[in-house]
Coordinates of C-alpha atoms in Angstrom, one line a residue:
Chain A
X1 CA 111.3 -113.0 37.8
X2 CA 113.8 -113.1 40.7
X3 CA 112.6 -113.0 44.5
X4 CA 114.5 -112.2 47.6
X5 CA 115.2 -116.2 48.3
X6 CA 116.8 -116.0 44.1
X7 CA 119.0 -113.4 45.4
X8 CA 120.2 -115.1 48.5
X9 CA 120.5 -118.2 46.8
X10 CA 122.8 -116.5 44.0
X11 CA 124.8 -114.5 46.0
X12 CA 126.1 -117.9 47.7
X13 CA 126.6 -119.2 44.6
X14 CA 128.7 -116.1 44.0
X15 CA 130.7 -116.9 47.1
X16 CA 131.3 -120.1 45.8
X17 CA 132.7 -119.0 42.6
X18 CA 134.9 -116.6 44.0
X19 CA 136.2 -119.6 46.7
X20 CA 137.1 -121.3 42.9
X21 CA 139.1 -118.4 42.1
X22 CA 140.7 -118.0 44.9
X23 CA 142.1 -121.4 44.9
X24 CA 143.3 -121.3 41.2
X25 CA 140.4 -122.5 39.6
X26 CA 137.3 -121.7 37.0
X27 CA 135.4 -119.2 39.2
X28 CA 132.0 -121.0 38.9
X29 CA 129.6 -121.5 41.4
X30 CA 126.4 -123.3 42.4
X31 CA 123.7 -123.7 44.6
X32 CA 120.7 -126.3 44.6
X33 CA 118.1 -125.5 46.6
X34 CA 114.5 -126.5 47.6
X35 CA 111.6 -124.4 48.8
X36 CA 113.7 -121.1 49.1
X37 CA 116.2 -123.4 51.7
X38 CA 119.8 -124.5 50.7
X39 CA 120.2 -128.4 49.8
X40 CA 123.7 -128.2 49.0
X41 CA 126.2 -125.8 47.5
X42 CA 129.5 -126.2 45.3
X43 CA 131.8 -125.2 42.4
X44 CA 133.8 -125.6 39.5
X45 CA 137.1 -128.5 40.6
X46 CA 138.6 -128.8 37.5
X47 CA 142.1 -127.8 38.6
X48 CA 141.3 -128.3 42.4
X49 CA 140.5 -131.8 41.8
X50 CA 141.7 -132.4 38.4
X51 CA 137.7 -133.3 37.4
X52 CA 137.0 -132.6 34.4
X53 CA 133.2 -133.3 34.8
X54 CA 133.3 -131.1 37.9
X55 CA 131.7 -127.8 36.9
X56 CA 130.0 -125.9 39.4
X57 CA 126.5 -126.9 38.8
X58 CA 127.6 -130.6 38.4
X59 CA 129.4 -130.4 41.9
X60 CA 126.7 -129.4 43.8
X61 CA 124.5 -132.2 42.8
X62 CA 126.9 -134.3 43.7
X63 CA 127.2 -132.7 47.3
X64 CA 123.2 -133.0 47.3
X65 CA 123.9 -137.0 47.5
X66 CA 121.0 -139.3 46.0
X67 CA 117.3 -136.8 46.0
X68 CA 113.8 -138.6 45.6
X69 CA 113.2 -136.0 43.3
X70 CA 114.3 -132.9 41.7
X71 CA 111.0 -131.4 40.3
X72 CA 110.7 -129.1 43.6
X73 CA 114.2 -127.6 43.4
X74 CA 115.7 -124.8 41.6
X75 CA 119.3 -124.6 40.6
X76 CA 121.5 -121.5 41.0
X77 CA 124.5 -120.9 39.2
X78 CA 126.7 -117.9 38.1
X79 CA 127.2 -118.8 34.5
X80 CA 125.3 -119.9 31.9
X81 CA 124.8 -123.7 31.6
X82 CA 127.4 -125.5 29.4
X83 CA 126.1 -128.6 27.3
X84 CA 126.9 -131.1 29.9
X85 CA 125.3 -129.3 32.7
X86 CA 122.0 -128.5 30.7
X87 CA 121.7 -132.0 29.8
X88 CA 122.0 -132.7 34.0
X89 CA 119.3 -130.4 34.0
X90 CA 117.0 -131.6 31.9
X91 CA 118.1 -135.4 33.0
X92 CA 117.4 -134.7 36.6
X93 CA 114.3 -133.2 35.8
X94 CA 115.0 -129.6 37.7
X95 CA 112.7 -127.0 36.4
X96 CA 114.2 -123.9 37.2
X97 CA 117.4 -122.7 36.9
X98 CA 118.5 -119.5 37.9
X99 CA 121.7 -118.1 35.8
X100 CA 124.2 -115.1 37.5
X101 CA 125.3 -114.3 33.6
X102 CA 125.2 -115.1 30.6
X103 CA 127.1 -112.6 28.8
X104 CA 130.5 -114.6 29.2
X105 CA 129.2 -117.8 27.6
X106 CA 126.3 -118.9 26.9
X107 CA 124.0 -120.7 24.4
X108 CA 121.9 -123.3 25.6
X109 CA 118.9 -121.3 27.2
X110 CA 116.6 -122.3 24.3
X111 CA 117.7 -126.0 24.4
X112 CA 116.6 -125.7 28.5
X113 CA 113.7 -123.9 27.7
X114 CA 112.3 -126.0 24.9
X115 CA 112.5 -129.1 27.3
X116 CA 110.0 -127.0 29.7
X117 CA 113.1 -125.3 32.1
X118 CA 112.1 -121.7 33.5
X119 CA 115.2 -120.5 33.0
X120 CA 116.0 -116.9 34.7
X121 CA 119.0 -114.4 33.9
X122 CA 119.7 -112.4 36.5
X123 CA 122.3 -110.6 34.8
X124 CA 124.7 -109.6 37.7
X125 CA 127.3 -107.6 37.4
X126 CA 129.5 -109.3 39.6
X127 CA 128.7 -112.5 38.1
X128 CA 130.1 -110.6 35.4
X129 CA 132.9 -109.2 36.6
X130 CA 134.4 -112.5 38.3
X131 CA 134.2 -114.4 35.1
X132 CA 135.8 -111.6 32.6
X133 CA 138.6 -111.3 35.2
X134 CA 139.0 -114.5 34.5
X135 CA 139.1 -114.9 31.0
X136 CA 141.2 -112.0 31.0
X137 CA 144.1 -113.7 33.6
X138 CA 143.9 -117.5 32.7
X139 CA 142.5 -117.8 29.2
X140 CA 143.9 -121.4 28.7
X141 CA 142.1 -122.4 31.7
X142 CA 138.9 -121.2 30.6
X143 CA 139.3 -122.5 26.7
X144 CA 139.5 -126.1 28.4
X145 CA 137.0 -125.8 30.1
X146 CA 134.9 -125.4 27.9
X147 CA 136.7 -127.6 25.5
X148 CA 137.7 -125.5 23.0
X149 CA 140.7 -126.9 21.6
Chain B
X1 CA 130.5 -150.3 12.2
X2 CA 132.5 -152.0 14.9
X3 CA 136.3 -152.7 14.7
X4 CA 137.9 -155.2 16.6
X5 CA 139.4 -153.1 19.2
X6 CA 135.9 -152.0 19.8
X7 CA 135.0 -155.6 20.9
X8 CA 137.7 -155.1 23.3
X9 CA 137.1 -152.0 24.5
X10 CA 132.9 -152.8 25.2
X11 CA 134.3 -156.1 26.9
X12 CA 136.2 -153.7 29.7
X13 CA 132.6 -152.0 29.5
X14 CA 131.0 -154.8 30.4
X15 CA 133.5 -156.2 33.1
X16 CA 132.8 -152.7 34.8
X17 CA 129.1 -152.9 34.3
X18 CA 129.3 -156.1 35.9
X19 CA 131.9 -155.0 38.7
X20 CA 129.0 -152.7 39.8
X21 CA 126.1 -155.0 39.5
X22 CA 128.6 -157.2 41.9
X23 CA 128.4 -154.2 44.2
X24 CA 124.8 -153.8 44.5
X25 CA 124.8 -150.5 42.4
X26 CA 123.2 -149.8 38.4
X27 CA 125.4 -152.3 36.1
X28 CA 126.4 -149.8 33.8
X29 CA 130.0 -149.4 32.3
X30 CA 132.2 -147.1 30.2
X31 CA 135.8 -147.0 28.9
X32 CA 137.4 -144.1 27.0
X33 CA 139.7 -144.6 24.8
X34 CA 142.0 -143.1 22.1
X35 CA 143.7 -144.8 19.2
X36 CA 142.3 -148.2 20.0
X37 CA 144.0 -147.8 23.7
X38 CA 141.8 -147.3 26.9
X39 CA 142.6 -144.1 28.7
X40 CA 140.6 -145.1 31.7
X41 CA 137.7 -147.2 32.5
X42 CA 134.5 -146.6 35.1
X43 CA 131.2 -147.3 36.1
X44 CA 128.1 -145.9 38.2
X45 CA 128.7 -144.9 42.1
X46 CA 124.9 -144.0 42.4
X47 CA 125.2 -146.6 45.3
X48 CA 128.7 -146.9 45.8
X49 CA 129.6 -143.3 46.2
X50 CA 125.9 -141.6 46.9
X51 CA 126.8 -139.5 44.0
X52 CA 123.7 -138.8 41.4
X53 CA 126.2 -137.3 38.1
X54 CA 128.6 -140.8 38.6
X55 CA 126.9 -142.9 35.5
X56 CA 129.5 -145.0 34.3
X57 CA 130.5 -142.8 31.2
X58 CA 131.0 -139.5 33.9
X59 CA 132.9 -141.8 36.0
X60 CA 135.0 -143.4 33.4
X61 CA 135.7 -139.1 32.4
X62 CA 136.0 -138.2 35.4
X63 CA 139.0 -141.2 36.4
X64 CA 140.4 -139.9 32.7
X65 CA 141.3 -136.9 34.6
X66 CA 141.8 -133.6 32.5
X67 CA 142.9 -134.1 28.8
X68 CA 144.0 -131.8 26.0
X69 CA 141.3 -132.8 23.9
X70 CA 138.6 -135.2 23.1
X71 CA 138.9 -134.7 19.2
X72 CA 140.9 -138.6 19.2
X73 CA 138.7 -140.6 21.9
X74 CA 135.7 -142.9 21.5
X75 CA 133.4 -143.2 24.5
X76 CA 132.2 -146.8 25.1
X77 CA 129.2 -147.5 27.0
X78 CA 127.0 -150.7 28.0
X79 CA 123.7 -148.7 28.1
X80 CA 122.7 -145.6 25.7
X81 CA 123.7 -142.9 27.4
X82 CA 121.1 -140.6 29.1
X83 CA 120.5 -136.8 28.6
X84 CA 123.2 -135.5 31.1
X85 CA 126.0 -137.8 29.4
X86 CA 124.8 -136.8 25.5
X87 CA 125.0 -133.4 26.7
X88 CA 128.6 -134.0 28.3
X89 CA 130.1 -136.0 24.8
X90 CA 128.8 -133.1 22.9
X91 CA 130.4 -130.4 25.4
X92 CA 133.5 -132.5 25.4
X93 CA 133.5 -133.1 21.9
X94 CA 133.7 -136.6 21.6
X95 CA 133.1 -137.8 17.8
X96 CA 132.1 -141.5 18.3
X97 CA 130.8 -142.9 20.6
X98 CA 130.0 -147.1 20.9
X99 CA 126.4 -148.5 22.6
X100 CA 126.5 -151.8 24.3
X101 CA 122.6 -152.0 23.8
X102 CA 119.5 -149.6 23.5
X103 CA 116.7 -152.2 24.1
X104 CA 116.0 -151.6 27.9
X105 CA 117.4 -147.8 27.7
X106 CA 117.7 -145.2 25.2
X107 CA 116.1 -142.3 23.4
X108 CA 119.4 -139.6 23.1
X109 CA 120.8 -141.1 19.7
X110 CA 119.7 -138.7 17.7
X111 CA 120.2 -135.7 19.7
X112 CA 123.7 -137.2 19.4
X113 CA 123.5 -137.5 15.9
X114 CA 122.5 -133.9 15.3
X115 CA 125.2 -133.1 17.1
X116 CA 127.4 -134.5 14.6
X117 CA 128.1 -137.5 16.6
X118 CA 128.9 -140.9 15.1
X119 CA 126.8 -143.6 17.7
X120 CA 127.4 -147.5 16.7
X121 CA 125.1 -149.3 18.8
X122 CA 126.6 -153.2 19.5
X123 CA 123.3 -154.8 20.2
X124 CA 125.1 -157.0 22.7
X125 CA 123.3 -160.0 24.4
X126 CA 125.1 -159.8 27.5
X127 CA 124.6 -156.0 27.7
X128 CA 120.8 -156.5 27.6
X129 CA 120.9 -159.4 30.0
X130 CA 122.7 -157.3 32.3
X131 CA 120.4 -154.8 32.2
X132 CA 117.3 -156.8 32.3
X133 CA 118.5 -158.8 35.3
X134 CA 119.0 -155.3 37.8
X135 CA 115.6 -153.8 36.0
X136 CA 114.1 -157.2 37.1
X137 CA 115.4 -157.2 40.3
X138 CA 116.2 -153.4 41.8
X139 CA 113.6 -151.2 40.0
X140 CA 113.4 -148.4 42.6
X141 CA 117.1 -148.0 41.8
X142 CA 116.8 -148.3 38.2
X143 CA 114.1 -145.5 38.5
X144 CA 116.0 -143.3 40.4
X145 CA 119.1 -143.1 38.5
X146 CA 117.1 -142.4 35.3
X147 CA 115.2 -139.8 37.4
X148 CA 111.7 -141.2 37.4
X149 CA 109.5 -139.9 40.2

């Protein structure tokens, strides 16, 4: 169940993940936010940074800084949670996680789930679009990124 | 079963764990390495860098930079590694992975496992001191960085 502060909050993470592509990178974006208010936003740095553990989700927990807690957030993001970024998740304690897509990849919704995450698709079509785009122009990129060899 | 260049590479481990314990941050430490060589060497910035995803195994991937593959590393780490770092060695596909110590921290091994990962845990005296020393004497900070409310 989406509300309008689920579709704000994904539409900046949207932006976010097309910032990423327009620099060159995996266009993956993320928000965290707490009581329908931003905390912090960020995405994917791989090639911006050359991070490897920088995927969108992961960098805007790091631009959050140190929380007290997590169990009153929600954490946007365009894609589908990799294994790294669901274990964050669940590590962190964040019990919702709203998802842009998860057509392009995908997987771990019923690992999430089965630790107690409400996990939401919104199924966006520019979510979507952005990602196959992507695949489509850079298909190295995205193959080591998610670390198929 | 631990080789000798394991012993060597847990040593580094440790001197990081220790480097941050020296710093006033969590005294936890991680090398990766590949074909008995380290590749790079890190440790928890909770305090240090005010970054929440910097436990000393995502720090010592992140300094690694981006690599072709993780099909030929071993991940070393002082302290079993919590759910966000099992989640990132099985996205990464890292196939073995070497445990300082479980006895103040752990639970993940056989989620790793599953996952088809090898995990040799060291048992390590010093590892465990370590541990029980910061425990002892900073448990607000141990209980944030392992996300306890």
């Amino acid at each position: 169940m989406m509300t309008e502060a689920d579709r704000q909050m994904l539409t900046i993470a949207y932006e976010e993940a097309k910032k990423g592509f327009d620099e060159g990178g995996c266009p993956i974006g993320s928000v965290l936010a707490r009581g329908g208010m931003e905390v912090s936003r960020g995405h994917n740095q791989r090639v911006q940074q050359g991070d490897p553990i920088a995927h969108g989700e992961m960098d805007a927990l790091r631009k959050a800084g140190r929380q007290r807690t997590y169990r009153d957030t929600v954490l946007y993001t365009t894609l589908s949670p990799c294994m790294m970024c669901s274990g964050t998740i669940v590590q962190f304690g964040i019990p919702r996680v709203v998802v842009g897509e998860n057509t392009t990849f995908g997987g771990n919704e019923d690992f999430l789930r089965a630790q107690g995450v409400e996990v939401v698709i919104a199924d966006d079509p520019d979510c979507i679009a952005l990602m196959e785009r992507f695949i489509r122009e850079k298909p190295e990129l995205w193959a080591e990124d998610i670390a198929e060899d």
